[in-house]
């Protein structure tokens, strides 16, 4: 009997380790994923005026801060019963799309691509983004341009590229100026082109690594995503579960999440294990993120991305259950995000000054949901009559995925030690 | 003159990785900065698992929340010539430091008994590092050579600190306050009443504090370019205090106290005045 500890898990934004316990024959007997950090946001937002919370929770994640900012302000709007003006909704959606572009480019080119561009057997000392810059400078240049574009959108609307600040109960604190809009719009087509190049790159990678894609981390799970009128949506509307066989779809509204999602505490992980309540724990564990988003939707929201979605399922089958197909799915979403940015920038409402409704704090309970770059993100606050938070619950994107990541790592370990 | 690549380590302790992302937000300029750095340890972007000996500069993002963080900061100090508190979490505890308004037990009990939790009250304990009683800045444990404040520090600020160190110079921090960078017009009037940020629409030209919003620019170190007040929302103090002041919260309270009764009505004063700096404040936790 022996034990292998992989720590720290690298090229991811949080803290984790994997322990593999081996039996007498050197085969993995027990494989566990441990998320080793706990900060306690659900406790320390209590006592804060609710309008301050969207300025606190972005620090849950420095990569998807915008998603936290927006899920949070949506939850406060809901708790206080506010309907925000249409232009403010569009501004928030565009800010969110900026974060999707930034984060998807970061995730693929900076965090995942080193394995594929440099090879899984490359020296760990060079298997990183600097290695990618050396080996594939053109792809790296386009990745940097996409990230820059996404962050520029977030900064123009949110005030800051990291930890934006303009979402306030009732709407937005900052209007987008026409010259800022023009500046962003002039690069929109170029970004769509760069994102399309990403699809060509992932298709080459898929061909090269198809054997690993078809064997490592292939698991059957439920899927959870966000749709609007059945279409893929980054920002709003309806949560949808899809069964592992792809036959059953369950739609519900964010405010009903407690009827559908439970969390199970396990002793070896600071992260709780979410599950689909009707299937129970552990049968109801599910995946979120790009793979789940593509699986649950009926179609993409924009034309190019929709073509790519169809091609994706021709390659992987439906529902796609290969964890390594996440990268391809993510790049399809990157195309959609770039297309959607252009649509929103061309909308006259985007520079409107009708961006803030009058608000009165009150006792209430509100849920805010967006699709963060790693998956569905849920913020839920209860406030007292002065609008002070008295109770909070958050299920963040990566949390949903932890049980299934563990399952995928277990499956991969069995394959690798075979 | 830059001759050799400098061996650099980077880590995220109790924080969000936003400081790392801010470094990446140098965008095209990354291509100029990176070749001068030999990144020998950085779990967020690179695979080496062990912290090697002989690191020239270690950028530490995040404060100390658990026993593993504490272990790592000592190892980092032993293996590095220069240790930088990178961002407000490492320097002052940052937003996660708001946890110091509660005990460790309260945090654990709340997180593991939320409405969506099925088996409420079980607390993870296997292969996860135990929490310390309170969040602390890294300077409570080891000597820190330089501080780059901000939540996050701006890309330019990080780059200029790195370039200064490459050239054997001391990184320089701004000594002024956010108000000095803020484009809003001041009329030197003191608010008689304070507003919460959802109240009304602030005049886009005038000082937010003078309009009654609890902007903390007057107590906060410059360097951000007054981004928040420029975007129509009050400063929350994310760059921390200036060198001349002892305690951001105490300084700010002193100014607000001039409003008398009105200041007493500001909600949640303790977390407003110490939003990013509680673990480094004179009173650094909830006192029962």
Short mmCIF file of N, CA and C in Angstrom, two decimals, chain B residues 68-155:
data_model
loop_
_atom_site.label_atom_id
_atom_site.label_comp_id
_atom_site.label_asym_id
_atom_site.label_seq_id
_atom_site.Cartn_x
_atom_site.Cartn_y
_atom_site.Cartn_z
N UNK B 68 -1.63 25.72 6.43
CA UNK B 68 -0.82 25.49 5.24
C UNK B 68 -0.24 26.82 4.73
N UNK B 69 -1.06 27.87 4.74
CA UNK B 69 -0.57 29.20 4.35
C UNK B 69 0.62 29.60 5.22
N UNK B 70 0.49 29.35 6.52
CA UNK B 70 1.55 29.76 7.46
C UNK B 70 2.84 28.98 7.17
N UNK B 71 2.70 27.69 6.93
CA UNK B 71 3.85 26.85 6.60
C UNK B 71 4.55 27.38 5.33
N UNK B 72 3.73 27.69 4.31
CA UNK B 72 4.29 28.14 3.03
C UNK B 72 5.03 29.48 3.17
N UNK B 73 4.48 30.42 3.93
CA UNK B 73 5.11 31.74 3.98
C UNK B 73 6.50 31.65 4.64
N UNK B 74 6.66 30.75 5.61
CA UNK B 74 7.99 30.57 6.21
C UNK B 74 8.95 29.96 5.19
N UNK B 75 8.48 28.96 4.45
CA UNK B 75 9.33 28.32 3.43
C UNK B 75 9.74 29.35 2.36
N UNK B 76 8.79 30.16 1.95
CA UNK B 76 9.06 31.19 0.94
C UNK B 76 10.13 32.17 1.44
N UNK B 77 9.98 32.60 2.68
CA UNK B 77 10.95 33.55 3.25
C UNK B 77 12.36 32.96 3.29
N UNK B 78 12.44 31.68 3.70
CA UNK B 78 13.77 31.04 3.79
C UNK B 78 14.43 30.91 2.43
N UNK B 79 13.65 30.75 1.37
CA UNK B 79 14.22 30.45 0.06
C UNK B 79 14.33 31.68 -0.85
N UNK B 80 13.96 32.86 -0.36
CA UNK B 80 13.91 34.03 -1.23
C UNK B 80 14.74 35.19 -0.70
N UNK B 81 15.35 35.94 -1.63
CA UNK B 81 16.09 37.13 -1.24
C UNK B 81 15.11 38.26 -0.92
N UNK B 82 14.14 38.46 -1.81
CA UNK B 82 13.19 39.56 -1.62
C UNK B 82 11.77 38.97 -1.57
N UNK B 83 11.02 39.33 -0.55
CA UNK B 83 9.62 38.91 -0.47
C UNK B 83 8.74 40.14 -0.59
N UNK B 84 7.80 40.08 -1.54
CA UNK B 84 6.90 41.21 -1.77
C UNK B 84 5.48 40.83 -1.36
N UNK B 85 4.87 41.67 -0.53
CA UNK B 85 3.44 41.51 -0.25
C UNK B 85 2.71 42.11 -1.45
N UNK B 86 2.14 41.21 -2.25
CA UNK B 86 1.59 41.57 -3.56
C UNK B 86 0.08 41.71 -3.43
N UNK B 87 -0.37 42.95 -3.34
CA UNK B 87 -1.81 43.20 -3.23
C UNK B 87 -2.25 43.32 -1.78
N UNK B 88 -3.46 43.82 -1.61
CA UNK B 88 -3.94 44.19 -0.29
C UNK B 88 -4.21 43.00 0.63
N UNK B 89 -4.47 41.81 0.10
CA UNK B 89 -4.67 40.65 0.99
C UNK B 89 -3.37 40.29 1.70
N UNK B 90 -2.27 40.22 0.94
CA UNK B 90 -0.98 39.90 1.56
C UNK B 90 -0.57 41.02 2.51
N UNK B 91 -0.81 42.27 2.09
CA UNK B 91 -0.35 43.42 2.87
C UNK B 91 -1.20 43.67 4.11
N UNK B 92 -2.53 43.57 3.94
CA UNK B 92 -3.41 43.96 5.07
C UNK B 92 -4.48 42.90 5.40
N UNK B 93 -4.52 41.80 4.70
CA UNK B 93 -5.57 40.80 4.92
C UNK B 93 -6.66 40.87 3.87
N UNK B 94 -6.94 42.09 3.38
CA UNK B 94 -7.89 42.25 2.27
C UNK B 94 -9.32 41.88 2.65
N UNK B 95 -10.15 41.70 1.62
CA UNK B 95 -11.56 41.35 1.83
C UNK B 95 -11.73 40.07 2.68
N UNK B 96 -10.93 39.02 2.45
CA UNK B 96 -11.14 37.82 3.29
C UNK B 96 -10.94 38.13 4.78
N UNK B 97 -10.26 39.24 5.07
CA UNK B 97 -10.05 39.65 6.46
C UNK B 97 -11.32 40.10 7.16
N UNK B 98 -12.38 40.36 6.39
CA UNK B 98 -13.68 40.67 7.01
C UNK B 98 -14.15 39.50 7.88
N UNK B 99 -13.59 38.31 7.60
CA UNK B 99 -13.93 37.14 8.42
C UNK B 99 -13.55 37.35 9.88
N UNK B 100 -12.64 38.29 10.15
CA UNK B 100 -12.22 38.53 11.53
C UNK B 100 -13.32 39.16 12.38
N UNK B 101 -14.43 39.52 11.74
CA UNK B 101 -15.58 39.99 12.51
C UNK B 101 -16.34 38.82 13.13
N UNK B 102 -15.90 37.62 12.79
CA UNK B 102 -16.55 36.40 13.31
C UNK B 102 -15.47 35.46 13.82
N UNK B 103 -15.86 34.48 14.64
CA UNK B 103 -14.88 33.48 15.06
C UNK B 103 -14.77 32.40 13.98
N UNK B 104 -13.69 31.63 14.09
CA UNK B 104 -13.49 30.50 13.18
C UNK B 104 -14.69 29.54 13.25
N UNK B 105 -15.19 29.30 14.45
CA UNK B 105 -16.32 28.38 14.63
C UNK B 105 -17.58 28.92 13.94
N UNK B 106 -17.81 30.23 14.08
CA UNK B 106 -18.99 30.81 13.43
C UNK B 106 -18.90 30.62 11.91
N UNK B 107 -17.73 30.84 11.35
CA UNK B 107 -17.55 30.67 9.91
C UNK B 107 -17.86 29.25 9.48
N UNK B 108 -17.25 28.29 10.16
CA UNK B 108 -17.46 26.88 9.79
C UNK B 108 -18.92 26.48 9.97
N UNK B 109 -19.51 26.88 11.07
CA UNK B 109 -20.90 26.49 11.32
C UNK B 109 -21.83 27.07 10.27
N UNK B 110 -21.61 28.31 9.86
CA UNK B 110 -22.48 28.92 8.86
C UNK B 110 -22.31 28.27 7.49
N UNK B 111 -21.06 28.12 7.06
CA UNK B 111 -20.81 27.59 5.71
C UNK B 111 -21.39 26.17 5.57
N UNK B 112 -21.29 25.36 6.62
CA UNK B 112 -21.74 23.97 6.50
C UNK B 112 -23.17 23.76 7.03
N UNK B 113 -23.93 24.84 7.09
CA UNK B 113 -25.35 24.67 7.42
C UNK B 113 -26.23 25.63 6.63
N UNK B 114 -25.81 26.02 5.43
CA UNK B 114 -26.65 26.91 4.61
C UNK B 114 -27.92 26.17 4.17
N UNK B 115 -28.87 26.93 3.61
CA UNK B 115 -30.16 26.35 3.25
C UNK B 115 -30.05 25.19 2.26
N UNK B 116 -29.03 25.21 1.42
CA UNK B 116 -28.92 24.14 0.42
C UNK B 116 -28.15 22.93 0.94
N UNK B 117 -27.61 23.01 2.17
CA UNK B 117 -26.81 21.90 2.70
C UNK B 117 -27.72 20.78 3.19
N UNK B 118 -27.40 19.56 2.77
CA UNK B 118 -28.25 18.41 3.11
C UNK B 118 -27.91 17.86 4.50
N UNK B 119 -26.64 17.50 4.70
CA UNK B 119 -26.23 16.97 6.01
C UNK B 119 -25.60 18.11 6.81
N UNK B 120 -26.45 18.97 7.31
CA UNK B 120 -25.99 20.20 7.98
C UNK B 120 -25.13 19.90 9.20
N UNK B 121 -24.09 20.74 9.36
CA UNK B 121 -23.33 20.70 10.61
C UNK B 121 -22.11 19.79 10.58
N UNK B 122 -21.99 18.94 9.57
CA UNK B 122 -20.74 18.16 9.47
C UNK B 122 -19.65 19.09 8.98
N UNK B 123 -18.46 19.01 9.57
CA UNK B 123 -17.38 19.92 9.20
C UNK B 123 -16.21 19.12 8.62
N UNK B 124 -15.75 19.47 7.40
CA UNK B 124 -14.63 18.73 6.81
C UNK B 124 -13.36 18.82 7.67
N UNK B 125 -12.63 17.73 7.76
CA UNK B 125 -11.43 17.74 8.62
C UNK B 125 -10.32 16.84 8.09
N UNK B 126 -10.59 16.10 7.01
CA UNK B 126 -9.65 15.10 6.53
C UNK B 126 -8.86 15.66 5.34
N UNK B 127 -7.52 15.72 5.44
CA UNK B 127 -6.68 16.20 4.33
C UNK B 127 -6.97 17.67 3.94
N UNK B 128 -7.58 18.43 4.83
CA UNK B 128 -7.75 19.87 4.58
C UNK B 128 -7.07 20.61 5.74
N UNK B 129 -6.31 21.67 5.43
CA UNK B 129 -5.56 22.33 6.50
C UNK B 129 -6.48 23.07 7.47
N UNK B 130 -6.30 22.88 8.79
CA UNK B 130 -7.15 23.58 9.75
C UNK B 130 -7.02 25.10 9.63
N UNK B 131 -8.12 25.79 9.86
CA UNK B 131 -8.09 27.26 9.81
C UNK B 131 -7.35 27.80 11.03
N UNK B 132 -6.66 28.93 10.83
CA UNK B 132 -6.14 29.67 11.98
C UNK B 132 -7.33 30.38 12.62
N UNK B 133 -7.14 30.92 13.81
CA UNK B 133 -8.25 31.61 14.49
C UNK B 133 -8.74 32.79 13.65
N UNK B 134 -7.76 33.58 13.11
CA UNK B 134 -8.13 34.78 12.35
C UNK B 134 -7.26 34.92 11.12
N UNK B 135 -7.70 35.72 10.16
CA UNK B 135 -6.90 36.04 8.98
C UNK B 135 -5.84 37.07 9.39
N UNK B 136 -4.61 36.89 8.88
CA UNK B 136 -3.55 37.84 9.21
C UNK B 136 -2.76 38.20 7.95
N UNK B 137 -2.19 39.42 7.92
CA UNK B 137 -1.30 39.75 6.79
C UNK B 137 0.00 38.96 6.91
N UNK B 138 0.72 38.79 5.80
CA UNK B 138 1.93 37.96 5.85
C UNK B 138 3.01 38.58 6.74
N UNK B 139 2.97 39.91 6.91
CA UNK B 139 4.00 40.57 7.73
C UNK B 139 3.87 40.20 9.20
N UNK B 140 2.76 39.57 9.62
CA UNK B 140 2.66 39.08 11.00
C UNK B 140 3.54 37.86 11.22
N UNK B 141 4.00 37.24 10.12
CA UNK B 141 4.76 35.99 10.23
C UNK B 141 6.21 36.13 9.80
N UNK B 142 6.45 36.91 8.73
CA UNK B 142 7.81 37.01 8.19
C UNK B 142 8.12 38.46 7.85
N UNK B 143 9.40 38.74 7.66
CA UNK B 143 9.79 40.08 7.23
C UNK B 143 9.38 40.26 5.77
N UNK B 144 8.73 41.37 5.48
CA UNK B 144 8.32 41.68 4.11
C UNK B 144 9.19 42.83 3.61
N UNK B 145 9.80 42.66 2.44
CA UNK B 145 10.72 43.69 1.94
C UNK B 145 9.99 44.84 1.28
N UNK B 146 8.96 44.52 0.50
CA UNK B 146 8.21 45.58 -0.18
C UNK B 146 6.72 45.24 -0.20
N UNK B 147 5.94 46.29 -0.34
CA UNK B 147 4.49 46.12 -0.46
C UNK B 147 4.06 46.74 -1.78
N UNK B 148 3.23 46.00 -2.53
CA UNK B 148 2.55 46.59 -3.69
C UNK B 148 1.06 46.51 -3.38
N UNK B 149 0.44 47.60 -2.91
CA UNK B 149 -0.94 47.48 -2.47
C UNK B 149 -1.92 47.54 -3.63
N UNK B 150 -3.19 47.28 -3.30
CA UNK B 150 -4.25 47.39 -4.30
C UNK B 150 -5.05 46.11 -4.38
N UNK B 151 -6.29 46.26 -4.76
CA UNK B 151 -7.14 45.08 -4.91
C UNK B 151 -7.82 45.13 -6.27
N UNK B 152 -7.11 44.71 -7.32
CA UNK B 152 -5.70 44.35 -7.29
C UNK B 152 -4.83 45.57 -7.53
N UNK B 153 -3.47 45.45 -7.35
CA UNK B 153 -2.59 46.51 -7.82
C UNK B 153 -2.76 46.66 -9.33
N UNK B 154 -2.55 47.85 -9.86
CA UNK B 154 -2.70 48.00 -11.32
C UNK B 154 -1.56 47.28 -12.04
N UNK B 155 -1.80 46.83 -13.27
CA UNK B 155 -0.72 46.18 -14.03
C UNK B 155 0.53 47.06 -14.11
#
